[in-house]
mmCIF file of C-alpha atoms in Angstrom:
data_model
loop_
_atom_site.group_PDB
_atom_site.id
_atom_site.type_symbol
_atom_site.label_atom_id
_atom_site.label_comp_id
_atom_site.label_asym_id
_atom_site.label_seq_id
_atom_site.Cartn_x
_atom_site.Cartn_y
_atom_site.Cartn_z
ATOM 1 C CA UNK A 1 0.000 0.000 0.000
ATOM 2 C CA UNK A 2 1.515 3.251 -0.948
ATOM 3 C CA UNK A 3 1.069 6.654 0.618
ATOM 4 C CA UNK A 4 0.754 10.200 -1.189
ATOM 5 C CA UNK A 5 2.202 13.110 0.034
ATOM 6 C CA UNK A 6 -1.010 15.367 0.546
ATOM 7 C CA UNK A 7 -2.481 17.918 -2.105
ATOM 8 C CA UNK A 8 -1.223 21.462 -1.855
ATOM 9 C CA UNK A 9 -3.831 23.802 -2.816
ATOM 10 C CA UNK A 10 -2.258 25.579 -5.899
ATOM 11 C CA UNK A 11 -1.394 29.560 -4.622
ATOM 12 C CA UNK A 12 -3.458 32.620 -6.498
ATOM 13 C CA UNK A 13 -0.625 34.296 -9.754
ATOM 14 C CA UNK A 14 0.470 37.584 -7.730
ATOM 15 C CA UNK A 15 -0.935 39.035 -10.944
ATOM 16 C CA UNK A 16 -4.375 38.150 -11.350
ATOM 17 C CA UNK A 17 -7.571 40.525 -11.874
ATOM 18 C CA UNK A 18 -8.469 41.042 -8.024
ATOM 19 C CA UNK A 19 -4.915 42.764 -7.292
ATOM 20 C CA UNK A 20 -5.023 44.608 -10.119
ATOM 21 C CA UNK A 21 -8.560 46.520 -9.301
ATOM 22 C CA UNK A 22 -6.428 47.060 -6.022
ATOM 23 C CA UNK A 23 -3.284 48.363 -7.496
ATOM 24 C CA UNK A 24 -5.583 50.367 -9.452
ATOM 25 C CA UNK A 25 -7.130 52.198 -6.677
ATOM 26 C CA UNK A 26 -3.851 53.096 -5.151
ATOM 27 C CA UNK A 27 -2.830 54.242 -8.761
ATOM 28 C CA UNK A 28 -5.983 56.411 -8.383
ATOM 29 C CA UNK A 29 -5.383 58.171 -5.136
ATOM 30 C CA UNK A 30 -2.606 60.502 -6.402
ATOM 31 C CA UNK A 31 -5.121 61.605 -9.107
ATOM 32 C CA UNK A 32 -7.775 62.336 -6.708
ATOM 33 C CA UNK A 33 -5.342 64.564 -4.354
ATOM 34 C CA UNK A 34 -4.247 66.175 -7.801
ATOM 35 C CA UNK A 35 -7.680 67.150 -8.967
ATOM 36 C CA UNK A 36 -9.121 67.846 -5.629
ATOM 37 C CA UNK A 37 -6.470 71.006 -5.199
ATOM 38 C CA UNK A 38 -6.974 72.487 -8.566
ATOM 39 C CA UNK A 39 -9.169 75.074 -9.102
ATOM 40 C CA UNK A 40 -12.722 74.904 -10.529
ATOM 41 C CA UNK A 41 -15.721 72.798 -10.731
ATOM 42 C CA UNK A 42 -14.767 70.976 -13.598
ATOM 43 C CA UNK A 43 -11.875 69.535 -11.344
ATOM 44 C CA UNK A 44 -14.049 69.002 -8.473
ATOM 45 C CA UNK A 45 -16.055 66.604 -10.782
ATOM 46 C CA UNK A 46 -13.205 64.856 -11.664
ATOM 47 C CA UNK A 47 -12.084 64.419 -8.014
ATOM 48 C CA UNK A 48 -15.259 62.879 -6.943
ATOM 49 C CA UNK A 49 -15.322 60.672 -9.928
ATOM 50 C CA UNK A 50 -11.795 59.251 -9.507
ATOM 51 C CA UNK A 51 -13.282 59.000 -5.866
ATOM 52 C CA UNK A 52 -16.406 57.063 -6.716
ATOM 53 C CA UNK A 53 -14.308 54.863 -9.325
ATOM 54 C CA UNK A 54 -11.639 53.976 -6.633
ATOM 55 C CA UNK A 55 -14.308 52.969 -4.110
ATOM 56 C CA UNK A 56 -16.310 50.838 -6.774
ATOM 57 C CA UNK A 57 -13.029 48.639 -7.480
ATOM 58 C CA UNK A 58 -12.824 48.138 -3.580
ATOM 59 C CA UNK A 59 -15.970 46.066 -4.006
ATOM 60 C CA UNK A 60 -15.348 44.446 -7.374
ATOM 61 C CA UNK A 61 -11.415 43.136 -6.077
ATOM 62 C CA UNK A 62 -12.843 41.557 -3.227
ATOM 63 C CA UNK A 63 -15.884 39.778 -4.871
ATOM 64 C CA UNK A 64 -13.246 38.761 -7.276
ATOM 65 C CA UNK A 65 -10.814 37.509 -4.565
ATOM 66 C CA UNK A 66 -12.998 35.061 -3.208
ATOM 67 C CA UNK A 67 -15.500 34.232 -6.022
ATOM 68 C CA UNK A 68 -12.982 33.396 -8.409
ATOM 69 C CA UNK A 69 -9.940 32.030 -5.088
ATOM 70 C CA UNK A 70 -7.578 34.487 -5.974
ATOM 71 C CA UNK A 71 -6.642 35.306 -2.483
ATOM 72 C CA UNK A 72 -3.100 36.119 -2.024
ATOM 73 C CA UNK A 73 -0.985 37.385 0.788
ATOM 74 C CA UNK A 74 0.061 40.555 -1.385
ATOM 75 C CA UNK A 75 -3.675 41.455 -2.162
ATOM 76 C CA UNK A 76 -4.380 40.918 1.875
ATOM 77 C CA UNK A 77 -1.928 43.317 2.428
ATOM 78 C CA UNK A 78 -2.517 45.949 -0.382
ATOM 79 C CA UNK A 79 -6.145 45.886 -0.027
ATOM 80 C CA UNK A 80 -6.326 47.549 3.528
ATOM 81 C CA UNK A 81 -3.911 49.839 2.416
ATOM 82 C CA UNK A 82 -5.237 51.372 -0.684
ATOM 83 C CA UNK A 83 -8.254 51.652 1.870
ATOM 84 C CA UNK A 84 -6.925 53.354 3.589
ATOM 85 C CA UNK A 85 -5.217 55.962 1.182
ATOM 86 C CA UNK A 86 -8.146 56.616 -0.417
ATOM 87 C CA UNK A 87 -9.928 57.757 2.996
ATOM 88 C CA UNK A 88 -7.538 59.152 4.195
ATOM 89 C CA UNK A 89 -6.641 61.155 1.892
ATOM 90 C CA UNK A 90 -10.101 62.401 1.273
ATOM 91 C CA UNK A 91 -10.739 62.971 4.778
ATOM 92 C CA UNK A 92 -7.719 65.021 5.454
ATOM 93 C CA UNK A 93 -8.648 67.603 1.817
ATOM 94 C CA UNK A 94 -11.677 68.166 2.637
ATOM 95 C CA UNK A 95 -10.391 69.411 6.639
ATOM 96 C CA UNK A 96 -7.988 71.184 4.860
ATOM 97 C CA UNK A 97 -9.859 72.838 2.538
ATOM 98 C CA UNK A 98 -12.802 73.980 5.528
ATOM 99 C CA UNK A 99 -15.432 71.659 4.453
ATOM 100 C CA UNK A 100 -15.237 68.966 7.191
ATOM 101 C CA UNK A 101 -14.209 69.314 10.871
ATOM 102 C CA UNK A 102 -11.091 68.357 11.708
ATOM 103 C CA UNK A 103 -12.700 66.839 15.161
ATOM 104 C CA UNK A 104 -14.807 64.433 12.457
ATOM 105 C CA UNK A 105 -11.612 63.795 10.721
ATOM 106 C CA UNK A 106 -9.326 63.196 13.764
ATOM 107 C CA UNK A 107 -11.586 60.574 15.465
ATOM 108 C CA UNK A 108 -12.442 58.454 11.924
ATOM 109 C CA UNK A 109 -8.090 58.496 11.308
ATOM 110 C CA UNK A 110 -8.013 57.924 15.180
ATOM 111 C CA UNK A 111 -10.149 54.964 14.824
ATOM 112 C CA UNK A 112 -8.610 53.242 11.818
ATOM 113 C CA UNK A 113 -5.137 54.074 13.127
ATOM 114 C CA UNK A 114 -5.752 52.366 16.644
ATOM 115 C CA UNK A 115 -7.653 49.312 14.849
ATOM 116 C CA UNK A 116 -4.890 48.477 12.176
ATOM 117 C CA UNK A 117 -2.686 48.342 15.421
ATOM 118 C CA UNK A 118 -5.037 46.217 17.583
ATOM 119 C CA UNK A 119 -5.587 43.649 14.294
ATOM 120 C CA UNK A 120 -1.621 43.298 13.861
ATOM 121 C CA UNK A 121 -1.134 42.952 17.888
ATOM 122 C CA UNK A 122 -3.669 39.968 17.215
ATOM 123 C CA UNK A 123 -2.611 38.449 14.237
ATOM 124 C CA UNK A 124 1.051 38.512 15.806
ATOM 125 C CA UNK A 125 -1.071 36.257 19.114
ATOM 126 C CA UNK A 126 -2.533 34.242 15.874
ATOM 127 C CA UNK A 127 -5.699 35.188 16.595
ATOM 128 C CA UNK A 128 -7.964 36.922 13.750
ATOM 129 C CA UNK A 129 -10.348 40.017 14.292
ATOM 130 C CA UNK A 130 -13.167 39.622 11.115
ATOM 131 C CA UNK A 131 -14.795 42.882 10.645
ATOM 132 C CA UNK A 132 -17.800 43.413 12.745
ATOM 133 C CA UNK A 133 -20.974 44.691 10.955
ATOM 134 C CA UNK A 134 -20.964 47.995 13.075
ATOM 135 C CA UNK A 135 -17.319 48.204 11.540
ATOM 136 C CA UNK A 136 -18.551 47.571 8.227
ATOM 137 C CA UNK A 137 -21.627 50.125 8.949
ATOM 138 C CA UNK A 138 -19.086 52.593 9.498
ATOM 139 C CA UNK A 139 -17.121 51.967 6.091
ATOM 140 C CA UNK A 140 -20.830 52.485 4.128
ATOM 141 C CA UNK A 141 -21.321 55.780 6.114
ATOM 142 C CA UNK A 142 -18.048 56.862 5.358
ATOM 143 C CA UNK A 143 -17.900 56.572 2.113
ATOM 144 C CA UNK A 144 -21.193 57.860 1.680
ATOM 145 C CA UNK A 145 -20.461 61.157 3.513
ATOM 146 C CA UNK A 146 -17.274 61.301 1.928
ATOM 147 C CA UNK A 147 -19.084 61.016 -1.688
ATOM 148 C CA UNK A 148 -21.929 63.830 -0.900
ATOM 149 C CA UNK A 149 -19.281 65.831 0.483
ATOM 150 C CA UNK A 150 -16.882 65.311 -3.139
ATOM 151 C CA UNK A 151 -19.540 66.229 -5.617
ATOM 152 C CA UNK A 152 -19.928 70.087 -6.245
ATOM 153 C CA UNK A 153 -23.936 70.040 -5.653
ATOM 154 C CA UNK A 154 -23.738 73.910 -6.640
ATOM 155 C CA UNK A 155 -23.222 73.633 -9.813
ATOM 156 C CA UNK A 156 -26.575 71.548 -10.904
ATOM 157 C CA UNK A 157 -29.138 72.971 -7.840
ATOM 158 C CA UNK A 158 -30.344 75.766 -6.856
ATOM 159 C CA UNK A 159 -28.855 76.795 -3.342
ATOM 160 C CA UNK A 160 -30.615 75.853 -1.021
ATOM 161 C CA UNK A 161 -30.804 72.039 -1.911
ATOM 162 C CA UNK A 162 -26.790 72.132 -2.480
ATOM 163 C CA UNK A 163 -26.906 73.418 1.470
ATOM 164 C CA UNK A 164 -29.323 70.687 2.390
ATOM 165 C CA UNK A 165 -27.617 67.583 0.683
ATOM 166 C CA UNK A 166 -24.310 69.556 2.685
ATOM 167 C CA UNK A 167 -26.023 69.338 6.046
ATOM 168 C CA UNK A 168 -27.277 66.117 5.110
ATOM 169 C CA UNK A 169 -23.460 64.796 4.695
ATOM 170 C CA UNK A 170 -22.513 66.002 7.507
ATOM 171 C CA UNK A 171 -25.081 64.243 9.959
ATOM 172 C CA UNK A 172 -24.141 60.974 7.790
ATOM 173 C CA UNK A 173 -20.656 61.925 9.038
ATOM 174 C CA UNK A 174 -21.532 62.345 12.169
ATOM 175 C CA UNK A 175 -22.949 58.869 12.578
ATOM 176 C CA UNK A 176 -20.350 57.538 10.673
ATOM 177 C CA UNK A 177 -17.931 58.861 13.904
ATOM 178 C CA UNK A 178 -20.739 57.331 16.376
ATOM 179 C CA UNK A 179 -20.684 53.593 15.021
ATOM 180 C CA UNK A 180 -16.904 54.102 14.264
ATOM 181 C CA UNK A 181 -16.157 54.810 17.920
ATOM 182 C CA UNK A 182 -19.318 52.080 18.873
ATOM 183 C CA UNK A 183 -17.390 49.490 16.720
ATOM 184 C CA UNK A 184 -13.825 50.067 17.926
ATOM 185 C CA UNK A 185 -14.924 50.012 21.785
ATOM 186 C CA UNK A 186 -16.202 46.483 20.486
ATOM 187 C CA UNK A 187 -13.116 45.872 18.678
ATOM 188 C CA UNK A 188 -10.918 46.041 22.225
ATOM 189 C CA UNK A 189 -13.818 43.983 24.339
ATOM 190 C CA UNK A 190 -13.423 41.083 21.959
ATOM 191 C CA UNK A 191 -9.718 41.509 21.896
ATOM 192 C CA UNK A 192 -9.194 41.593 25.602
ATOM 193 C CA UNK A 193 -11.623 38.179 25.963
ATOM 194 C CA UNK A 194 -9.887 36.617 23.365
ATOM 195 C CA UNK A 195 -6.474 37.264 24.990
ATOM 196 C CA UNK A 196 -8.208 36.057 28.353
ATOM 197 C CA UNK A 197 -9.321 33.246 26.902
ATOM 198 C CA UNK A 198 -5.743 32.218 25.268
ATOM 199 C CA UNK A 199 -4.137 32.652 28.715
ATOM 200 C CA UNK A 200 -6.619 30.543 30.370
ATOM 201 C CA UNK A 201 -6.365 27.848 27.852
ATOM 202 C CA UNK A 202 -2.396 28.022 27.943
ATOM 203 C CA UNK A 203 -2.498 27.980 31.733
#
């Protein structure tokens, strides 16, 4: 009777369609910074398009990760990151440029900062921290503040419906800060049981 070494599952090309819808939204955030600062609503357009392009290929690179198994290390890596950009980067323009509180912007960069940390502390214990739906709450509100906030609304209604879709964005944001601090509270309870729990088991 003979014995066979077992199968390895066969490991996703490094260059396959899911990492390059990420690569391409990291491409994209140095566009989005460049058209953002330029002057006139034609660029402001073009700022919240790149925007609303970028965020679109965060959706289609992970449904195309997992539907199709091309999960790789680099694309767990880069996908988080060009995240991350791409918010960022948004985030800190529009403080800059007076049309969203720093306080708003401080606590969302806050929370992601002090997350990333707590899921590499884990990961390092070999424990994983999946995204919690108030965390993924958070991401929809964000983006969708971020979007309302992009768009020059001036240009195609009359004033006072630009203003309200403005206040409107900034209540979204608002929440968005509310289930991001909600979620990352929840983050460090589950963290701190989990580490209890791997001392007790070790003990």
């Amino acid at each position: 009777m003979t014995s066979s070494a077992p199968e390895q599952t066969p490991q996703a090309p490094l260059w396959n369609i899911a990492n390059i819808f990420t690569m391409l939204r990291i491409v994209l955030v140095p566009f989005f910074i460049w058209f953002f600062v330029m002057d006139g609503d034609a660029w402001r357009w073009a700022a919240a398009g790149v925007f609303l392009l970028a965020s679109a290929t965060d959706k289609v690179d992970g449904y195309l990760a997992r539907s199709l198994n091309l999960v790789t290390n680099f694309g767990k890596l880069a996908d988080p990151i060009a995240d991350k950009l791409l918010v960022s980067s948004a985030l800190i323009l529009l403080s800059l440029f007076g049309e969203l509180s720093w306080i708003i912007t401080g606590l969302l960069l806050l929370r992601e900062v002090s997350i990333t940390v707590l899921r590499e502390v884990m990961r390092k214990r070999e424990v994983v921290m999946p995204a919690s739906k108030s965390g993924k709450l958070k991401t929809v509100l964000q983006m969708v503040f971020i979007g309302l906030l992009l768009v020059p609304w001036a240009t195609i209604l009359p004033a006072d419906p630009a203003e309200w879709i403005r206040i409107a964005a900034l209540v979204v944001a608002w929440a968005a800060v509310a289930v991001g601090v909600i979620s990352g509270v929840l983050y460090f309870v589950a963290a701190a049981r989990n580490m209890r729990a791997a001392r007790q088991s070790a003990a």
